Amino acid sequence: MNKTKLIIQREYLSRVKKKSFIVMTILGPILIAGLFALGVFLGMSDSSVYKVLVVDQTPQLPSGKTLFTKEFKETSQVKFQYTTQGLSNAEFDSSAYDVMLVLREDIVTFPEAELVFRKLPSLKARSYIKSEVEKVIENEKLKINEIDKSVYDSIRTDLELVSIDAKDGTESSKQEQAIVGFIFAILIYMFIFLYGVQVMRGVMEEKSNRIVEVIISSVKPFQLMMGKIVGVAMVGLTQILVWIIFTTILVTVFSTVILPQMMDVDTAMQQVQVTDEVAESTSKDAMSQAFIGDIAELILYRINWPLMLGIFVFYFLGGYLLYASLFAAVGAAVDNETDTQQFMVPITIPLVFGFIVAEFALGNPAGNAVFWFSQVPLTSPIVMMVRVAMGFDVGSVWQLILSMALLVLGFLAAVWLAGKIYRVGILMYGKKITYKELWKWLKFKA
Amino acid sequence: MDILKVENITKTYAGHDALTDVSFDVPKGSIFGLLGPNGAGKTSLIRIINQITGADSGQILFNGEPLSPKHIARIGYLPEERGLYKKMKVGEQALYLAMLKGMSKAEAKAKLAEWFKRFDVESWWDKKVEELSKGMAQKIQFITTVMHAPEFIILDEPFSGFDPINTNLVKGEIMRLAENGTTIMLSTHNMGSVEEICTHIALINNSKKVLEGPVAEVKEKFKEGVYDLEFKGEMLAFTNALWVNFELISHKVIGDKVAIARIRLLNGATVNDLLKVLIHFH
């Protein structure tokens, strides 16, 4: 036992001390947070200024101007120039305008407009232009139909649809929860692969360095194999732990320091817009705020985090132990990396398949396939995460317990099988191993 | 007193016999040569003694007790396929291997310091193994085999890949360890490389033990009285000259009237008798 501890210690320390580990562990969360922030930043701060030539072909009004002339509100990013005469594409190309908005004569009855561009404007700019045109058309229609704007505003209805689960009366959308589960499933999938392959490489390294026989003259091959698997698992858990701590810190900093500042800028901008009108735009903002609120509520309250993390660690360890021992067996059976291919395939397929089923579970969580593959130990660590995130009612908790029990049995079987292949394989040099050969090894006596 | 008794060991791998009913004794304090061609079963036997694999039948006694895991710390083993972790530092690695053999850290450090000094490699402690030359790595491998002062050391093909300087260094260490009472088992397919230092040998061929005993005794017992004789002359005349006391086993013509004849001495005839006959015929 003491010797296994020594092996675990070496496997752990030799990996944790590696530069690549330290870099990945520290940079991982920063990278993810950075990408996230970059996305938000890019989305919020499209700093291009668009000069829009508005070609208004609508008939002249009694007042002498056309319908859209000087009707659009300019922002710091979108500037309008009005004309009644369109430019040809060639003329537009050599003009100073970025975008040409062509408003047809009969646009009020057939609401369709052309946006000619040299460089496609950002989504934000396009939707701004669209809403400006819509506003003018709506106002025109109100006038034509002699409807008072306040009456119109009071008629406009925005329905909020609240979904309530009949079983427990909570407002819930399982689909959204499933997405959180799916993220966990991706994590498990990634970690099993990442660390499983590390185990395989470690075994191959010992074999090709010819150190393995020296070591198994002191310890049992099984101790060496388990020491490596457990040592690498601890490396994985360390990385996860550091990531959780780091992410928590980053999120806290982000939400207490940076986010309020951004909000300030945002609300200031909104106030400028709101001054003059429009019930519509505020209601849109309210909608998007409600959406953000939904996500926050989902992430913070609807997911049972202690349960989720507990289950995550269980399935991560179970799935990892199962796959890592198979990877160890592959590492022991081959002499070099190129020979691993033929044995990697049957291990990789269930793993990838589990991932596909988990994706499928997002759309149809109650499906038969999802049930079965959440029981099979080779796929359950990935598929079950999606189901756990959606929650189990009392009647189907047995499914979770059965799946966990099967996973334990599964990894015990895998460890047993791998141990048999491992102890023969590590002493076998310069031989191209076939499945038939592996089958023979299983029957060798210790 | 025998430190190791190998009794009727048989081992089969999927229909292929690696060892068939092999028995021999290794006397305490001896330098024991385990000889045999490649594939004879030497490494299989050594792995059984090291408890890396188990025998199908038969047993091994270590100091009179059936071999068990508690004996691991008292045996040192240098496998034929040997190496070190390339990325690990020399000292760290030696410590790790020592502790796997059951030594405490302090004990291991003290012993290793002693050995590093003896082999004049103290400055390598913080080097990575991949920075060492092959010869340097071999020294470290030898140190890690003997550092825990085992009473029985097994060296599988100890000199294969060793340069002459290291070979002599290691031979010297083997003799010194043996003088201090350590028993050493050497396995090799090359009798010449160990003949001078072995006190006892066992020969294995095709999974079976062929012979065993003290070197001097074995040599005497299996002296066959067969000689190769190169001569110039007619083969027919040569054959006729051989008297009843000599038997021509084979001959090979290697040049113009030059041939090599393999001759067995019979009925207690000596080499001198043979020469007399041949001179007479000439």
XYZ file of C-alpha atoms in Angstrom:
728
model
C 0.000 0.000 0.000
C 2.809 2.305 0.994
C 4.512 1.633 -2.318
C 1.366 2.449 -4.265
C 1.359 5.771 -2.427
C 4.936 6.377 -3.580
C 3.945 5.681 -7.171
C 0.901 7.949 -6.961
C 3.116 10.638 -5.500
C 5.642 10.379 -8.327
C 2.993 10.306 -11.031
C 1.286 13.302 -9.480
C 4.321 15.444 -8.786
C 6.076 14.755 -12.067
C 2.995 16.010 -13.912
C 2.040 18.900 -11.675
C 5.568 20.258 -11.853
C 5.523 20.319 -15.640
C 5.435 23.762 -17.179
C 2.634 22.790 -19.539
C 0.439 21.835 -16.583
C 1.067 25.075 -14.715
C 0.487 27.147 -17.822
C -2.734 25.326 -18.722
C -4.053 25.457 -15.178
C -3.537 29.188 -14.842
C -4.283 30.175 -18.396
C -7.314 27.915 -18.840
C -9.835 30.024 -16.908
C -8.242 33.280 -18.033
C -8.432 32.101 -21.607
C -12.067 31.088 -21.278
C -12.992 34.258 -19.390
C -10.964 36.269 -21.886
C -12.730 34.744 -24.868
C -16.052 35.337 -23.182
C -15.169 38.945 -22.373
C -13.826 39.469 -25.866
C -17.098 38.228 -27.307
C -19.103 40.549 -25.082
C -16.748 43.412 -25.841
C -16.881 42.905 -29.579
C -20.646 42.622 -29.468
C -21.032 45.800 -27.449
C -18.450 48.014 -28.999
C -18.727 47.961 -32.705
C -16.983 51.260 -33.203
C -17.437 51.601 -36.962
C -19.340 54.639 -38.154
C -21.751 54.023 -41.004
C -22.637 56.801 -43.401
C -26.007 55.903 -44.809
C -27.392 57.451 -47.976
C -31.164 57.277 -47.709
C -32.728 57.140 -51.165
C -36.310 58.069 -50.504
C -38.461 57.291 -53.544
C -41.784 57.880 -51.806
C -43.980 60.605 -53.325
C -43.651 64.162 -52.139
C -45.912 65.110 -49.274
C -47.909 68.371 -49.233
C -45.279 69.814 -46.947
C -42.766 69.490 -49.789
C -40.639 66.800 -48.213
C -40.774 63.079 -48.756
C -41.931 60.619 -46.083
C -38.539 59.679 -44.631
C -36.597 62.895 -45.053
C -34.935 63.904 -41.791
C -37.049 61.386 -39.916
C -34.243 59.093 -38.753
C -32.479 59.709 -35.518
C -28.732 59.708 -35.869
C -26.434 57.999 -33.410
C -22.712 58.270 -32.981
C -22.365 55.310 -35.270
C -25.068 55.748 -37.876
C -25.245 59.003 -39.907
C -27.934 59.666 -42.509
C -27.946 61.719 -45.723
C -31.174 62.023 -47.654
C -31.807 62.152 -51.374
C -34.574 61.218 -53.759
C -32.293 60.115 -56.535
C -30.578 56.720 -56.232
C -26.995 56.157 -57.266
C -25.998 53.452 -59.651
C -23.940 50.695 -58.074
C -20.790 52.055 -59.725
C -21.468 55.579 -58.505
C -22.194 54.262 -55.022
C -18.974 52.319 -55.082
C -16.928 55.453 -55.597
C -19.008 57.608 -53.235
C -18.206 58.405 -49.604
C -21.157 56.391 -48.308
C -20.852 53.019 -46.657
C -24.444 51.983 -47.094
C -27.247 52.976 -49.424
C -30.787 52.474 -48.122
C -33.306 52.377 -50.953
C -36.902 52.976 -49.859
C -39.434 52.110 -52.552
C -42.244 54.308 -53.617
C -44.890 51.937 -52.209
C -43.009 50.960 -49.100
C -45.941 51.701 -46.805
C -48.049 49.039 -48.472
C -45.212 46.688 -49.330
C -42.730 46.998 -46.485
C -39.520 46.042 -48.204
C -36.338 48.048 -48.520
C -32.930 47.437 -50.055
C -29.685 47.954 -48.248
C -26.791 48.279 -50.684
C -23.423 47.981 -48.959
C -19.739 48.034 -49.605
C -19.019 46.480 -46.278
C -21.828 44.589 -44.582
C -22.886 46.670 -41.556
C -22.902 44.996 -38.147
C -26.055 43.260 -37.019
C -26.568 46.018 -34.504
C -26.369 48.743 -37.151
C -28.683 46.862 -39.475
C -31.301 46.277 -36.818
C -31.092 49.945 -35.843
C -31.742 51.035 -39.423
C -34.565 48.542 -39.693
C -36.265 49.772 -36.535
C -35.952 53.411 -37.645
C -37.654 52.649 -40.948
C -40.351 50.620 -39.212
C -41.089 53.449 -36.807
C -41.706 55.904 -39.620
C -43.903 53.460 -41.512
C -45.908 52.647 -38.386
C -46.474 56.313 -37.660
C -47.562 56.836 -41.236
C -49.996 53.952 -41.016
C -51.403 55.323 -37.766
C -52.030 58.620 -39.534
C -53.645 56.956 -42.528
C -55.938 54.915 -40.309
C -56.509 57.845 -38.005
C -55.418 56.033 -34.929
C -54.042 57.919 -32.034
C -50.535 56.867 -31.077
C -51.448 56.504 -27.406
C -54.328 54.251 -28.382
C -51.974 52.165 -30.483
C -49.484 51.853 -27.650
C -52.203 50.700 -25.320
C -53.354 48.078 -27.827
C -49.917 46.651 -28.412
C -49.577 43.521 -26.323
C -46.502 41.675 -25.270
C -47.401 38.331 -23.785
C -45.100 36.676 -21.315
C -45.420 32.914 -21.415
C -44.589 31.261 -18.103
C -44.094 27.494 -18.183
C -45.065 25.656 -15.013
C -44.155 22.063 -14.291
C -47.317 20.227 -13.266
C -45.403 17.847 -11.020
C -43.913 20.291 -8.551
C -45.495 23.545 -9.538
C -42.183 25.261 -10.163
C -41.629 27.421 -13.143
C -39.082 25.551 -15.110
C -37.769 24.930 -18.503
C -35.951 21.631 -18.445
C -34.426 22.299 -21.790
C -32.396 25.135 -20.354
C -31.281 23.026 -17.434
C -30.290 20.301 -19.842
C -27.891 22.763 -21.461
C -26.114 23.210 -18.150
C -25.916 19.421 -17.868
C -24.572 19.256 -21.384
C -21.752 21.609 -20.468
C -20.838 19.213 -17.659
C -21.045 16.325 -20.109
C -18.580 18.116 -22.392
C -16.261 18.598 -19.422
C -16.370 14.906 -18.533
C -15.814 13.936 -22.157
C -12.834 16.257 -22.437
C -11.255 15.210 -19.163
C -11.646 11.493 -19.811
C -9.953 11.914 -23.154
C -7.248 14.279 -21.964
C -6.243 12.306 -18.900
C -6.965 8.864 -20.313
C -4.463 9.548 -23.068
C -2.000 10.809 -20.459
C -2.238 7.456 -18.694
C -1.646 5.663 -21.969
C 1.365 7.820 -22.774
C 2.753 7.282 -19.280
C 2.523 3.514 -19.632
C 4.138 3.628 -23.071
C 6.894 5.857 -21.750
C 7.733 3.392 -18.985
C 7.719 0.597 -21.478
C 9.869 2.304 -24.086
C 12.289 3.660 -21.468
C 12.671 0.084 -20.222
C 12.188 1.210 -16.636
C 9.106 -0.882 -16.130
C 10.802 -4.193 -15.325
C 12.979 -2.521 -12.720
C 9.880 -1.162 -11.019
C 7.779 -4.286 -11.128
C 10.588 -6.167 -9.461
C 9.697 -3.990 -6.456
C 5.929 -3.634 -6.823
C 3.146 -5.612 -8.421
C 2.252 -4.575 -11.990
C -1.262 -3.885 -10.769
C 0.050 -1.459 -8.148
C 2.050 0.364 -10.795
C -0.960 0.596 -13.100
C -3.343 1.775 -10.394
C -0.753 4.172 -9.021
C -0.476 5.790 -12.399
C -4.233 5.937 -12.951
C -4.912 7.414 -9.520
C -1.972 9.821 -9.770
C -3.188 11.181 -13.092
C -6.769 11.397 -11.740
C -5.478 13.577 -8.923
C -3.748 15.791 -11.455
C -7.109 16.154 -13.213
C -8.955 16.929 -9.988
C -6.310 19.470 -9.059
C -6.772 21.170 -12.374
C -10.559 21.200 -12.009
C -10.286 22.558 -8.482
C -7.908 25.336 -9.487
C -10.171 26.190 -12.392
C -13.240 26.374 -10.147
C -11.446 28.639 -7.665
C -10.019 30.809 -10.405
C -13.297 31.086 -12.250
C -15.124 31.975 -9.053
C -12.618 34.745 -8.411
C -12.825 35.990 -11.982
C -16.620 35.906 -12.011
C -16.756 37.745 -8.684
C -14.374 40.405 -9.903
C -16.262 40.650 -13.170
C -19.675 40.971 -11.570
C -18.717 43.358 -8.772
C -16.251 45.632 -10.530
C -16.399 45.457 -14.285
C -20.044 44.650 -14.947
C -21.495 47.634 -12.979
C -19.235 49.984 -14.929
C -20.410 48.535 -18.195
C -23.992 48.783 -17.001
C -23.468 52.477 -16.271
C -22.327 53.158 -19.786
C -25.190 51.090 -21.115
C -27.898 52.863 -19.161
C -26.459 56.231 -20.050
C -26.698 55.314 -23.687
C -30.214 54.055 -23.216
C -31.309 57.278 -21.586
C -30.243 59.269 -24.598
C -32.312 57.036 -26.798
C -35.336 56.925 -24.591
C -35.784 60.699 -24.330
C -37.750 61.140 -27.464
C -39.879 58.049 -27.658
C -40.511 54.851 -28.018
C -42.484 52.404 -26.028
C -41.300 49.688 -28.358
C -37.613 50.041 -27.735
C -38.036 50.091 -23.969
C -40.139 47.002 -24.097
C -37.374 45.315 -26.105
C -34.849 46.265 -23.496
C -37.107 44.916 -20.836
C -37.292 41.720 -22.780
C -33.580 41.297 -23.082
C -33.171 42.118 -19.423
C -35.717 39.493 -18.572
C -33.758 37.047 -20.698
C -30.518 37.789 -18.884
C -32.430 37.468 -15.642
C -33.664 34.070 -16.758
C -30.169 32.826 -17.406
C -28.934 34.159 -14.088
C -31.858 32.549 -12.341
C -31.180 29.290 -14.158
C -27.522 29.282 -13.341
C -27.865 30.414 -9.762
C -31.052 28.892 -8.443
C -32.624 26.296 -10.631
C -29.588 24.039 -10.759
C -28.956 22.106 -7.581
C -25.248 22.835 -7.453
C -24.108 20.649 -4.551
C -25.919 17.669 -6.062
C -24.713 18.530 -9.538
C -21.067 18.845 -8.482
C -21.271 15.703 -6.367
C -22.691 13.713 -9.256
C -20.193 15.308 -11.591
C -17.241 14.175 -9.454
C -18.735 10.685 -9.156
C -19.285 10.243 -12.879
C -16.024 11.907 -13.735
C -14.081 9.545 -11.478
C -16.107 6.492 -12.473
C -15.871 7.209 -16.174
C -12.246 8.186 -15.919
C -11.278 5.027 -14.000
C -13.077 2.913 -16.559
C -11.532 4.538 -19.597
C -8.115 5.213 -18.076
C -7.644 1.534 -17.290
C -8.540 0.658 -20.870
C -6.109 3.307 -22.080
C -3.466 1.836 -19.754
C -4.039 -1.591 -21.298
C -3.575 -0.128 -24.769
C -0.386 1.625 -23.695
C 0.940 -1.649 -22.319
C 0.083 -3.643 -25.414
C 1.901 -1.488 -27.946
C 5.482 -0.433 -28.511
C 4.905 2.989 -29.991
C 2.276 5.616 -30.608
C 1.500 4.578 -34.185
C 0.446 1.108 -33.072
C -2.134 2.548 -30.690
C -4.567 3.399 -33.485
C -6.157 -0.027 -33.890
C -6.849 -0.282 -30.148
C -7.847 3.346 -29.673
C -10.792 3.084 -32.048
C -12.946 0.712 -29.966
C -12.312 2.874 -26.899
C -12.976 6.148 -28.629
C -16.189 5.107 -30.341
C -18.317 4.650 -27.189
C -16.905 7.874 -25.790
C -17.792 9.858 -28.889
C -21.103 8.035 -29.105
C -21.902 9.036 -25.526
C -21.237 12.592 -26.512
C -23.617 12.348 -29.461
C -26.348 10.814 -27.298
C -25.863 13.616 -24.764
C -26.394 16.111 -27.563
C -29.479 14.181 -28.594
C -30.686 14.274 -24.992
C -30.799 18.060 -25.236
C -33.623 17.789 -27.745
C -35.413 14.762 -26.374
C -34.383 14.118 -22.798
C -37.051 11.512 -22.183
C -36.112 9.360 -25.172
C -35.493 5.653 -24.987
C -31.928 5.895 -26.277
C -31.140 8.466 -23.640
C -32.415 6.107 -20.955
C -30.399 3.130 -22.137
C -27.178 4.976 -22.761
C -27.433 6.640 -19.378
C -27.260 3.119 -17.916
C -24.461 1.600 -19.995
C -21.228 2.338 -18.085
C -19.280 3.274 -21.218
C -21.624 6.154 -22.031
C -23.416 6.893 -18.758
C -20.822 9.346 -17.376
C -21.567 11.658 -20.279
C -25.262 11.051 -20.910
C -26.293 10.995 -17.249
C -24.994 14.510 -16.637
C -27.674 15.913 -18.925
C -30.381 13.949 -17.134
C -29.153 14.907 -13.668
C -29.194 18.579 -14.603
C -32.860 18.261 -15.521
C -33.596 16.730 -12.144
C -35.043 13.367 -11.188
C -38.462 12.930 -9.730
C -38.880 10.468 -6.916
C -40.208 7.765 -9.215
C -37.110 7.586 -11.377
C -34.352 8.048 -8.831
C -33.772 4.300 -9.166
C -32.473 4.973 -12.654
C -29.764 7.212 -11.267
C -28.838 4.704 -8.566
C -28.802 1.815 -11.034
C -26.637 3.786 -13.418
C -24.164 4.610 -10.652
C -24.021 0.997 -9.509
C -23.476 -0.187 -13.077
C -20.685 2.330 -13.485
C -18.942 0.986 -10.401
C -19.278 -2.565 -11.731
C -18.140 -1.357 -15.123
C -14.951 0.182 -13.908
C -14.160 -2.789 -11.685
C -14.480 -5.012 -14.738
C -12.380 -2.658 -16.833
C -9.656 -2.464 -14.191
C -9.599 -6.255 -13.906
C -9.408 -6.709 -17.655
C -6.790 -3.998 -18.085
C -4.706 -5.438 -15.248
C -4.474 -8.750 -17.064
C -3.443 -7.218 -20.359
C -1.145 -4.745 -18.667
C 0.990 -7.200 -16.735
C 1.731 -9.263 -19.834
C 2.013 -6.338 -22.223
C 4.575 -4.266 -20.364
C 7.144 -7.056 -20.671
C 6.452 -7.754 -24.331
C 8.792 -5.964 -26.684
C 9.066 -5.741 -30.435
C 5.938 -7.677 -31.193
C 3.020 -6.424 -33.238
C 0.046 -7.194 -31.049
C -3.261 -8.402 -32.456
C -6.622 -8.858 -30.761
C -6.078 -12.597 -30.860
C -2.857 -12.104 -28.939
C -4.643 -9.935 -26.340
C -7.241 -12.664 -25.881
C -4.436 -15.123 -25.137
C -2.977 -12.771 -22.542
C -6.256 -12.716 -20.653
C -5.859 -16.431 -20.049
C -2.246 -16.274 -18.813
C -1.699 -17.108 -15.191
C -0.063 -14.450 -13.054
C 23.902 -23.533 2.709
C 21.965 -22.532 -0.378
C 20.503 -19.058 -0.579
C 18.205 -20.112 -3.390
C 16.716 -23.470 -4.203
C 14.866 -23.783 -7.497
C 12.668 -26.863 -7.398
C 10.917 -28.395 -10.404
C 9.863 -25.101 -11.968
C 7.637 -25.402 -15.024
C 6.199 -22.501 -16.980
C 4.140 -22.566 -20.163
C 3.048 -19.616 -22.286
C 0.037 -20.416 -24.449
C 1.328 -23.787 -25.591
C 4.985 -22.826 -25.660
C 7.213 -24.338 -22.950
C 9.426 -21.705 -21.366
C 10.705 -23.875 -18.515
C 10.379 -27.617 -18.034
C 10.978 -29.083 -14.589
C 14.034 -26.931 -13.858
C 15.848 -27.446 -10.533
C 19.160 -26.154 -9.211
C 20.693 -24.678 -6.091
C 22.575 -21.431 -5.669
C 25.082 -21.666 -2.794
C 25.408 -18.679 -0.502
C 28.300 -16.383 -1.426
C 28.730 -17.836 -4.904
C 28.860 -16.041 -8.215
C 26.403 -18.142 -10.117
C 26.326 -18.134 -13.916
C 22.983 -18.977 -15.502
C 23.961 -19.882 -19.033
C 22.093 -20.746 -22.172
C 21.364 -19.536 -25.669
C 18.817 -16.803 -26.308
C 15.284 -18.089 -25.828
C 16.338 -20.961 -23.586
C 14.201 -19.707 -20.690
C 16.735 -17.766 -18.611
C 14.736 -14.552 -18.423
C 11.507 -16.437 -17.681
C 13.225 -18.131 -14.758
C 14.689 -14.872 -13.502
C 11.286 -13.199 -13.659
C 9.847 -16.031 -11.585
C 12.612 -15.613 -9.001
C 11.826 -11.871 -8.916
C 8.121 -12.661 -8.486
C 7.264 -10.710 -11.607
C 5.515 -13.771 -12.971
C 4.514 -16.984 -11.270
C 5.470 -20.532 -12.131
C 2.845 -23.021 -13.280
C 4.280 -25.575 -10.882
C 7.293 -26.096 -8.658
C 8.595 -23.858 -5.915
C 11.495 -21.614 -5.025
C 13.029 -21.405 -1.562
C 14.866 -18.284 -0.439
C 17.047 -19.044 2.588
C 14.892 -22.091 3.149
C 11.564 -20.199 3.082
C 9.123 -20.287 0.174
C 9.646 -17.121 -1.850
C 7.196 -14.352 -0.868
C 6.816 -10.579 -1.359
C 8.696 -9.856 1.853
C 11.871 -11.096 0.129
C 11.700 -8.413 -2.569
C 13.739 -5.946 -0.523
C 16.488 -8.546 -0.081
C 16.941 -9.144 -3.806
C 18.522 -6.772 -6.286
C 17.612 -7.111 -9.949
C 19.120 -5.619 -13.085
C 16.882 -6.729 -15.959
C 18.103 -7.311 -19.478
C 15.657 -4.674 -20.725
C 16.697 -1.868 -18.419
C 16.313 1.863 -18.431
C 15.409 4.939 -16.446
C 12.787 7.683 -16.586
C 14.320 10.074 -19.093
C 12.745 13.246 -17.706
C 13.582 12.582 -14.068
C 16.649 13.804 -12.280
C 19.239 11.142 -11.495
C 19.180 11.586 -7.719
C 15.409 11.875 -7.490
C 15.044 8.718 -9.525
C 17.561 6.716 -7.501
C 15.756 7.800 -4.323
C 12.403 6.764 -5.776
C 13.689 3.319 -6.741
C 15.334 2.882 -3.346
C 12.126 3.775 -1.543
C 10.192 1.345 -3.728
C 12.582 -1.286 -2.404
C 11.433 -0.345 1.074
C 14.209 1.956 2.239
C 13.432 5.077 4.227
C 14.307 8.374 2.577
C 17.162 9.208 4.960
C 18.606 5.719 4.702
C 18.389 5.816 0.918
C 20.077 9.202 0.735
C 23.003 8.064 2.881
C 23.499 4.866 0.912
C 23.238 6.602 -2.429
C 25.764 9.247 -1.402
C 28.152 6.414 -0.631
C 27.615 4.711 -3.977
C 27.707 7.897 -6.032
C 31.048 8.639 -4.444
C 32.407 5.164 -5.150
C 31.442 5.432 -8.812
C 32.607 9.034 -8.936
C 29.279 10.334 -10.201
C 28.298 12.733 -7.392
C 27.997 15.647 -9.793
C 25.224 13.874 -11.717
C 22.679 14.047 -8.877
C 20.735 16.973 -10.353
C 21.158 16.032 -14.002
C 18.269 14.676 -15.975
C 18.705 11.133 -17.228
C 18.291 12.241 -20.833
C 21.453 14.329 -20.427
C 23.498 11.244 -19.532
C 25.405 9.114 -22.004
C 24.576 5.427 -22.286
C 27.613 4.448 -20.242
C 26.710 6.939 -17.526
C 23.143 5.643 -17.366
C 24.490 2.094 -17.008
C 26.442 3.088 -13.921
C 23.300 4.579 -12.387
C 21.357 1.421 -13.231
C 23.956 -0.696 -11.502
C 23.877 1.539 -8.436
C 20.091 1.328 -8.203
C 20.382 -2.458 -8.347
C 22.757 -2.775 -5.413
C 22.040 0.320 -3.287
C 19.714 -1.407 -0.837
C 22.472 -3.882 0.047
C 20.524 -6.961 -1.013
C 21.920 -10.351 -0.051
C 21.095 -11.748 -3.470
C 21.686 -9.871 -6.720
C 20.442 -11.000 -10.117
C 22.047 -9.480 -13.195
C 20.433 -10.422 -16.510
C 22.966 -10.081 -19.342
C 24.881 -7.578 -17.213
C 27.543 -6.713 -19.762
C 25.470 -6.433 -22.913
C 25.839 -2.904 -24.171
C 28.508 -2.040 -21.603
C 31.721 -0.487 -22.792
C 34.954 -2.215 -21.686
C 35.635 0.337 -18.949
C 32.202 -0.082 -17.386
C 32.415 -3.848 -17.821
C 35.603 -3.938 -15.786
C 34.214 -1.541 -13.209
C 31.123 -3.668 -12.754
C 33.124 -6.918 -12.737
C 35.275 -5.458 -9.991
C 32.192 -4.465 -8.001
C 30.716 -7.929 -8.434
C 33.861 -9.529 -7.055
C 33.952 -7.074 -4.164
C 30.291 -7.666 -3.306
C 30.842 -11.435 -3.461
C 33.835 -11.159 -1.122
C 31.573 -9.339 1.326
C 29.194 -12.283 1.301
C 26.623 -11.195 -1.305
C 25.414 -13.945 -3.628
C 25.282 -12.994 -7.278
C 23.499 -14.620 -10.179
C 24.580 -13.657 -13.692
C 22.618 -14.682 -16.702
C 24.221 -14.643 -20.111
C 24.253 -16.332 -23.467
C 27.942 -15.581 -23.742
C 29.918 -17.923 -21.481
C 33.207 -16.224 -22.298
C 32.121 -12.951 -20.710
C 31.576 -14.443 -17.255
C 33.790 -17.528 -17.144
C 36.559 -15.805 -15.252
C 34.327 -14.616 -12.392
C 31.771 -17.402 -11.945
C 32.204 -19.970 -9.224
C 29.124 -21.999 -10.123
C 27.085 -22.420 -13.272
C 23.866 -23.933 -14.548
C 23.205 -24.417 -18.224
C 19.687 -24.155 -19.642
C 18.786 -25.171 -23.166
C 15.343 -25.501 -24.733
C 13.578 -24.836 -21.417
C 15.454 -27.665 -19.656
C 18.425 -27.591 -17.311
C 21.317 -29.393 -18.960
C 23.973 -29.284 -16.269
C 24.863 -27.576 -13.025
C 27.699 -27.372 -10.514
C 30.937 -25.617 -9.496
C 32.810 -24.369 -12.551
C 35.900 -26.549 -12.018
C 33.816 -29.678 -11.527
C 31.693 -29.035 -14.593
C 34.749 -28.451 -16.720
C 36.331 -31.686 -15.572
C 33.181 -33.737 -15.934
C 32.372 -32.593 -19.393
C 35.853 -32.603 -20.812
C 35.232 -34.655 -23.939
C 38.749 -35.185 -25.247
C 37.838 -33.760 -28.611
C 40.478 -31.843 -30.533
C 40.632 -29.985 -33.805
C 43.808 -30.665 -35.742
C 44.967 -28.690 -38.738
C 47.395 -30.480 -40.990
C 48.882 -30.565 -44.468
C 48.805 -33.835 -46.366
C 46.534 -36.459 -47.888
C 43.248 -36.949 -46.054
C 43.177 -40.654 -46.871
C 46.672 -41.242 -45.509
C 45.770 -39.239 -42.431
C 42.723 -41.386 -41.756
C 44.726 -44.554 -42.182
C 47.299 -43.319 -39.699
C 44.748 -43.015 -36.905
C 45.068 -46.037 -34.661
C 42.343 -47.703 -32.661
C 42.651 -45.155 -29.875
C 41.417 -42.271 -32.000
C 38.143 -41.546 -33.731
C 37.749 -39.125 -36.610
C 34.486 -37.263 -36.003
C 34.567 -34.955 -38.996
C 36.920 -33.126 -41.297
C 36.925 -30.048 -43.445
C 39.269 -29.272 -46.368
C 40.279 -25.621 -46.173
C 42.958 -25.366 -48.869
C 45.388 -27.155 -51.094
C 45.980 -30.371 -49.131
C 45.226 -28.465 -45.937
C 42.386 -29.723 -43.726
C 41.003 -29.551 -40.224
C 40.104 -32.856 -38.595
C 38.057 -33.209 -35.424
C 39.338 -36.144 -33.426
C 38.159 -37.786 -30.204
C 40.692 -39.511 -27.980
C 39.547 -42.985 -26.914
C 40.684 -45.535 -24.317
C 42.512 -42.978 -22.220
C 44.859 -41.905 -24.992
C 46.462 -38.492 -24.568
C 47.183 -35.688 -26.977
C 50.823 -36.741 -26.936
C 49.853 -40.232 -28.107
C 47.985 -38.669 -30.998
C 50.924 -36.503 -31.978
C 53.303 -39.490 -31.833
C 51.118 -41.459 -34.200
C 50.852 -38.572 -36.605
C 54.588 -37.828 -36.587
C 55.235 -41.475 -37.262
C 52.857 -41.457 -40.228
C 54.540 -38.398 -41.576
